[in-house]
PDB file of C-alpha atoms in Angstrom:
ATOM      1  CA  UNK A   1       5.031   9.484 -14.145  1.00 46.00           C
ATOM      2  CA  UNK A   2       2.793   8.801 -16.927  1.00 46.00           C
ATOM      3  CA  UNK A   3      -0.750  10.464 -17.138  1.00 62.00           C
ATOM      4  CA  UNK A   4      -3.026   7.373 -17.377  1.00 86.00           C
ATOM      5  CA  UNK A   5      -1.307   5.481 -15.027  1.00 93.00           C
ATOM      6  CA  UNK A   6       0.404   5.166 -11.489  1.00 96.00           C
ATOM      7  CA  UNK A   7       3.140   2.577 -10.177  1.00 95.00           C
ATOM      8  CA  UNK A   8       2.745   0.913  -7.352  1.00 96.00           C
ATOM      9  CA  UNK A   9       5.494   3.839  -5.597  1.00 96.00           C
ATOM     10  CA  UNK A  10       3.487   6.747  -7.598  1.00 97.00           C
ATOM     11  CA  UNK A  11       0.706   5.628  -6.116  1.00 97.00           C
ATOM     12  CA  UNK A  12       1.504   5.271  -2.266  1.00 97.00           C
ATOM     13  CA  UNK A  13       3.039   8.699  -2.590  1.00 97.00           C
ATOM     14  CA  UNK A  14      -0.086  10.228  -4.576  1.00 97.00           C
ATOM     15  CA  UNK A  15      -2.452   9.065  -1.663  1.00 97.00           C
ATOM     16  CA  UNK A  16       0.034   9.181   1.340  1.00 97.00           C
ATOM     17  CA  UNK A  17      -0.683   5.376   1.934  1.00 97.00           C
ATOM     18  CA  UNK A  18       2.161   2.915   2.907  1.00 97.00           C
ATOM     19  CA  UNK A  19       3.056   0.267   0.629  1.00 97.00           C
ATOM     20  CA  UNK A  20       1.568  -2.403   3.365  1.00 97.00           C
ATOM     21  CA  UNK A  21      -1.885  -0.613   3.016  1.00 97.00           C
ATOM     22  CA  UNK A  22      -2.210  -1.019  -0.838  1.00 97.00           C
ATOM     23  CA  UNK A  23      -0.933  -4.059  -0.936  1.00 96.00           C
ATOM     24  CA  UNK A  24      -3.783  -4.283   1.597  1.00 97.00           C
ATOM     25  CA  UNK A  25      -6.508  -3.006  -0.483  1.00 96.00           C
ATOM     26  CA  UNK A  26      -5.815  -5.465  -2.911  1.00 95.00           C
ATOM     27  CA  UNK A  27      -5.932  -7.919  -1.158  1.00 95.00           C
ATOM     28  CA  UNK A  28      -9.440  -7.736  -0.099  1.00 93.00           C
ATOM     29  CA  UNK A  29     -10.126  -6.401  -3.710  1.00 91.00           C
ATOM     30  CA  UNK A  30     -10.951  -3.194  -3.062  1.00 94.00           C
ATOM     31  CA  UNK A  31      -8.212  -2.458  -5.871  1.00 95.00           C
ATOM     32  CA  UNK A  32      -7.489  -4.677  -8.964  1.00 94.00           C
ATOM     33  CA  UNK A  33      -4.201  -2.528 -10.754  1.00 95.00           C
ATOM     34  CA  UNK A  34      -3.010  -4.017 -14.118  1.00 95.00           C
ATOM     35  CA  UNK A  35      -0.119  -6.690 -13.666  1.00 93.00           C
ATOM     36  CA  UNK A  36       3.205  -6.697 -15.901  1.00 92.00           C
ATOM     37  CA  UNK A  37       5.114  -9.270 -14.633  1.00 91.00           C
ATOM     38  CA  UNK A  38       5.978  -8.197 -11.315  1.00 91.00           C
ATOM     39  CA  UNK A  39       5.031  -4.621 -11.592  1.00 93.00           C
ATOM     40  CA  UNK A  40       1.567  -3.042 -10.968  1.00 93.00           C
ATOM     41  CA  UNK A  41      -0.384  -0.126 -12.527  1.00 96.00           C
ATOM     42  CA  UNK A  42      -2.792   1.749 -11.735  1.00 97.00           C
ATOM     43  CA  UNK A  43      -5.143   3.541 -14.287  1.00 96.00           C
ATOM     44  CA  UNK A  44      -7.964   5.898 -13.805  1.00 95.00           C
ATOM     45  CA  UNK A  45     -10.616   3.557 -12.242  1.00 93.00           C
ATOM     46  CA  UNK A  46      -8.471   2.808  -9.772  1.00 96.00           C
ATOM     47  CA  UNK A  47      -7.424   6.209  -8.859  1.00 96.00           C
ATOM     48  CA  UNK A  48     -11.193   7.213  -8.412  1.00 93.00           C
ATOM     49  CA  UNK A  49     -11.546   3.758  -6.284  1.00 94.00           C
ATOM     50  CA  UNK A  50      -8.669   5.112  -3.639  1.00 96.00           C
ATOM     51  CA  UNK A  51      -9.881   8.282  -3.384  1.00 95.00           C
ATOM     52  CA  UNK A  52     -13.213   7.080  -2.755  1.00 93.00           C
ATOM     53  CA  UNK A  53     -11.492   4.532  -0.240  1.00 96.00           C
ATOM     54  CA  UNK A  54      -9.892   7.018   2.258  1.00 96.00           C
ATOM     55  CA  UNK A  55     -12.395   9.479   1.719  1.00 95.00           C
ATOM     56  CA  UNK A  56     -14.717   6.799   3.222  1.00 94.00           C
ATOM     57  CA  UNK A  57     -12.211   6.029   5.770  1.00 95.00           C
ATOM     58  CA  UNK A  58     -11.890   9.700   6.634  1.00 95.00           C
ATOM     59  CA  UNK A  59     -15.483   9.190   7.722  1.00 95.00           C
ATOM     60  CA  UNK A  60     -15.492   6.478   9.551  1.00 94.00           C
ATOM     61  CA  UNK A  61     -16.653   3.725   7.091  1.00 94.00           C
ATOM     62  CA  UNK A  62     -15.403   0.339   7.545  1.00 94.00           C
ATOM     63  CA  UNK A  63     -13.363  -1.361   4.670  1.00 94.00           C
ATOM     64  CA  UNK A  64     -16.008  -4.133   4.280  1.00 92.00           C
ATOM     65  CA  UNK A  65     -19.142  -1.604   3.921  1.00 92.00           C
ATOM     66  CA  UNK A  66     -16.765   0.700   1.240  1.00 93.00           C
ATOM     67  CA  UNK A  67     -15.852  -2.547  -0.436  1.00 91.00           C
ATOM     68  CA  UNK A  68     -19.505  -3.568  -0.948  1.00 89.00           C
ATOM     69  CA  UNK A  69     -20.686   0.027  -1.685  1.00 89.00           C
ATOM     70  CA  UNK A  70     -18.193  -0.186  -4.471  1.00 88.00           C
ATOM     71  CA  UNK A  71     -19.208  -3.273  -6.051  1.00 86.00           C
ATOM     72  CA  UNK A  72     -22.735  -2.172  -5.970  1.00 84.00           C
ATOM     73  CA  UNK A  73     -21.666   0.674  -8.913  1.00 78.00           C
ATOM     74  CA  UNK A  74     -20.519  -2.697 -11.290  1.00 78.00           C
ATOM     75  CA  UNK A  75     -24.018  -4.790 -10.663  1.00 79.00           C
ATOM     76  CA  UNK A  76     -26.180  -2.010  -9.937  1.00 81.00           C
ATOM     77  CA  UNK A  77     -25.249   1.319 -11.016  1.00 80.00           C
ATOM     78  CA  UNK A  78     -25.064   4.500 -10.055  1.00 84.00           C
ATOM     79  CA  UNK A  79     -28.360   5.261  -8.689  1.00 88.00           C
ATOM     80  CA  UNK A  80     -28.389   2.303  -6.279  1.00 86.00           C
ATOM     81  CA  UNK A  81     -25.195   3.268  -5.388  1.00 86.00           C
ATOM     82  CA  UNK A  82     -26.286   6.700  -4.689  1.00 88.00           C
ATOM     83  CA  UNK A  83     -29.482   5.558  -2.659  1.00 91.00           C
ATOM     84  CA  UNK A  84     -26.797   3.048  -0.419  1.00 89.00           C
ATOM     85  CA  UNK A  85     -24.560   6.337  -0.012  1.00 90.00           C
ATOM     86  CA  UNK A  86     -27.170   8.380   1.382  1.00 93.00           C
ATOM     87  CA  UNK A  87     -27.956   5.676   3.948  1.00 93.00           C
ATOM     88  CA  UNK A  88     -24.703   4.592   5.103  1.00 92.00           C
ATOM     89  CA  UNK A  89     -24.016   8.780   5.380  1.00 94.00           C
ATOM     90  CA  UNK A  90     -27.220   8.616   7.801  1.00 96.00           C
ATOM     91  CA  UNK A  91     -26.248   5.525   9.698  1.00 95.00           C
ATOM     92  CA  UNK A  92     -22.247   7.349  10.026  1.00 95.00           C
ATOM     93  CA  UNK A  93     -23.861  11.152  10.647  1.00 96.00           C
ATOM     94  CA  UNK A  94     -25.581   9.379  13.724  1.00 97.00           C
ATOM     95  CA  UNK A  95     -22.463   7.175  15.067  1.00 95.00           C
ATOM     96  CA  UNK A  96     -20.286  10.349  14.685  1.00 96.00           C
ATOM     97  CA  UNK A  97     -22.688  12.945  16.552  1.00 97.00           C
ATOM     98  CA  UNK A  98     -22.832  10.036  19.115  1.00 97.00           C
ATOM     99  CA  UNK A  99     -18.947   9.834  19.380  1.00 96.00           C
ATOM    100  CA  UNK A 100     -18.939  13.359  19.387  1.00 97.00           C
ATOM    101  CA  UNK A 101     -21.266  13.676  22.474  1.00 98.00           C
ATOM    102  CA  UNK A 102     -19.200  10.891  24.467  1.00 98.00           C
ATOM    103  CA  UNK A 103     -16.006  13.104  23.744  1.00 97.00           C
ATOM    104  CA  UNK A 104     -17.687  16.545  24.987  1.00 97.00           C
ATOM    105  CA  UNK A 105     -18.253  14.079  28.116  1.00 97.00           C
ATOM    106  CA  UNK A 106     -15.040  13.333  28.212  1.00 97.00           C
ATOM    107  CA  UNK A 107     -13.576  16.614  27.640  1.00 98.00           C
ATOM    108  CA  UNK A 108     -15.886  18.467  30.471  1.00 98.00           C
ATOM    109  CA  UNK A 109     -15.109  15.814  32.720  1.00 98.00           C
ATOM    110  CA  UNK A 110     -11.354  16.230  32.597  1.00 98.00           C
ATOM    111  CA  UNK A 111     -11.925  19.753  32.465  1.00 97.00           C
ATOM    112  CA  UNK A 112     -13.516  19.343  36.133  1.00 97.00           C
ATOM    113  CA  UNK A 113     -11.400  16.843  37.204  1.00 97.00           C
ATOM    114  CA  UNK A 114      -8.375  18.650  36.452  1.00 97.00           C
ATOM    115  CA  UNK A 115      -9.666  22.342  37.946  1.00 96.00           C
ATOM    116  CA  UNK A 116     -10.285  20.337  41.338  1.00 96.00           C
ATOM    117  CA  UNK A 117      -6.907  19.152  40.865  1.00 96.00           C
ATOM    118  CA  UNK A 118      -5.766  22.767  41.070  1.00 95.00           C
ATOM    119  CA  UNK A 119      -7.110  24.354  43.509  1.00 94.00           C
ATOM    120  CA  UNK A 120      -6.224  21.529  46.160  1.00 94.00           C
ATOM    121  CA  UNK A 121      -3.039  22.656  44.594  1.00 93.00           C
ATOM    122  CA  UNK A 122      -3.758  26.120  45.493  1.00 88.00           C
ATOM    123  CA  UNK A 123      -3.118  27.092  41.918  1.00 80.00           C
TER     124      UNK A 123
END
């Protein structure tokens, strides 16, 4: 494996993606890898770009909003990119802590559910 850059196989093993989902992730150009003929590399930029990728998808960020977030760095730089982070993290701190309070519904509601299930058991 060289240093500077991944193959396409180095790189779905590096990041624990399937081949499907970079092939993906170029597609909607959220990746641009260097072309030889039929192969594809994939140098530092685009390293940074997946990590940045599934780290936003770890959090709940749609592809279109981490696609756009990523362009911004190329027209705008790094401080508008910064002040667009900070938002989305607000608008996705607020979705999750709501999706977190519909679970602990959930959760307490099976709970319940499932001890009245037991003791018309007799259990």
């Amino acid at each position: 494996m060289s240093e500077t850059r991944l193959s396409f196989k180095e790189m779905c093993a590096r990041f624990e993606v399937t081949p499907r989902t970079l092939r993906y992730y170029e597609y909607i150009e959220l990746l641009t890898p260097e072309r030889e003929g039929r192969s594809r590399w994939y140098g530092p930029r685009e390293v940074a770009r997946m990590t940045l990728i599934l780290r936003g998808r770890k959090f709940g960020f749609q592809l279109e909003e981490i696609r756009q977030w990523l362009q911004m760095y190329e027209r705008d730089g790094t401080e508008a990119q910064m002040r667009t982070w900070v938002e989305m993290a607000d608008r996705q701190l607020v979705q999750l802590g709501d999706e977190r309070a519909q679970l602990d519904s959930a959760i307490e509601e099976l709970k319940a559910l499932r001890d009245v299930t037991l003791k018309e058991l007799g259990e």
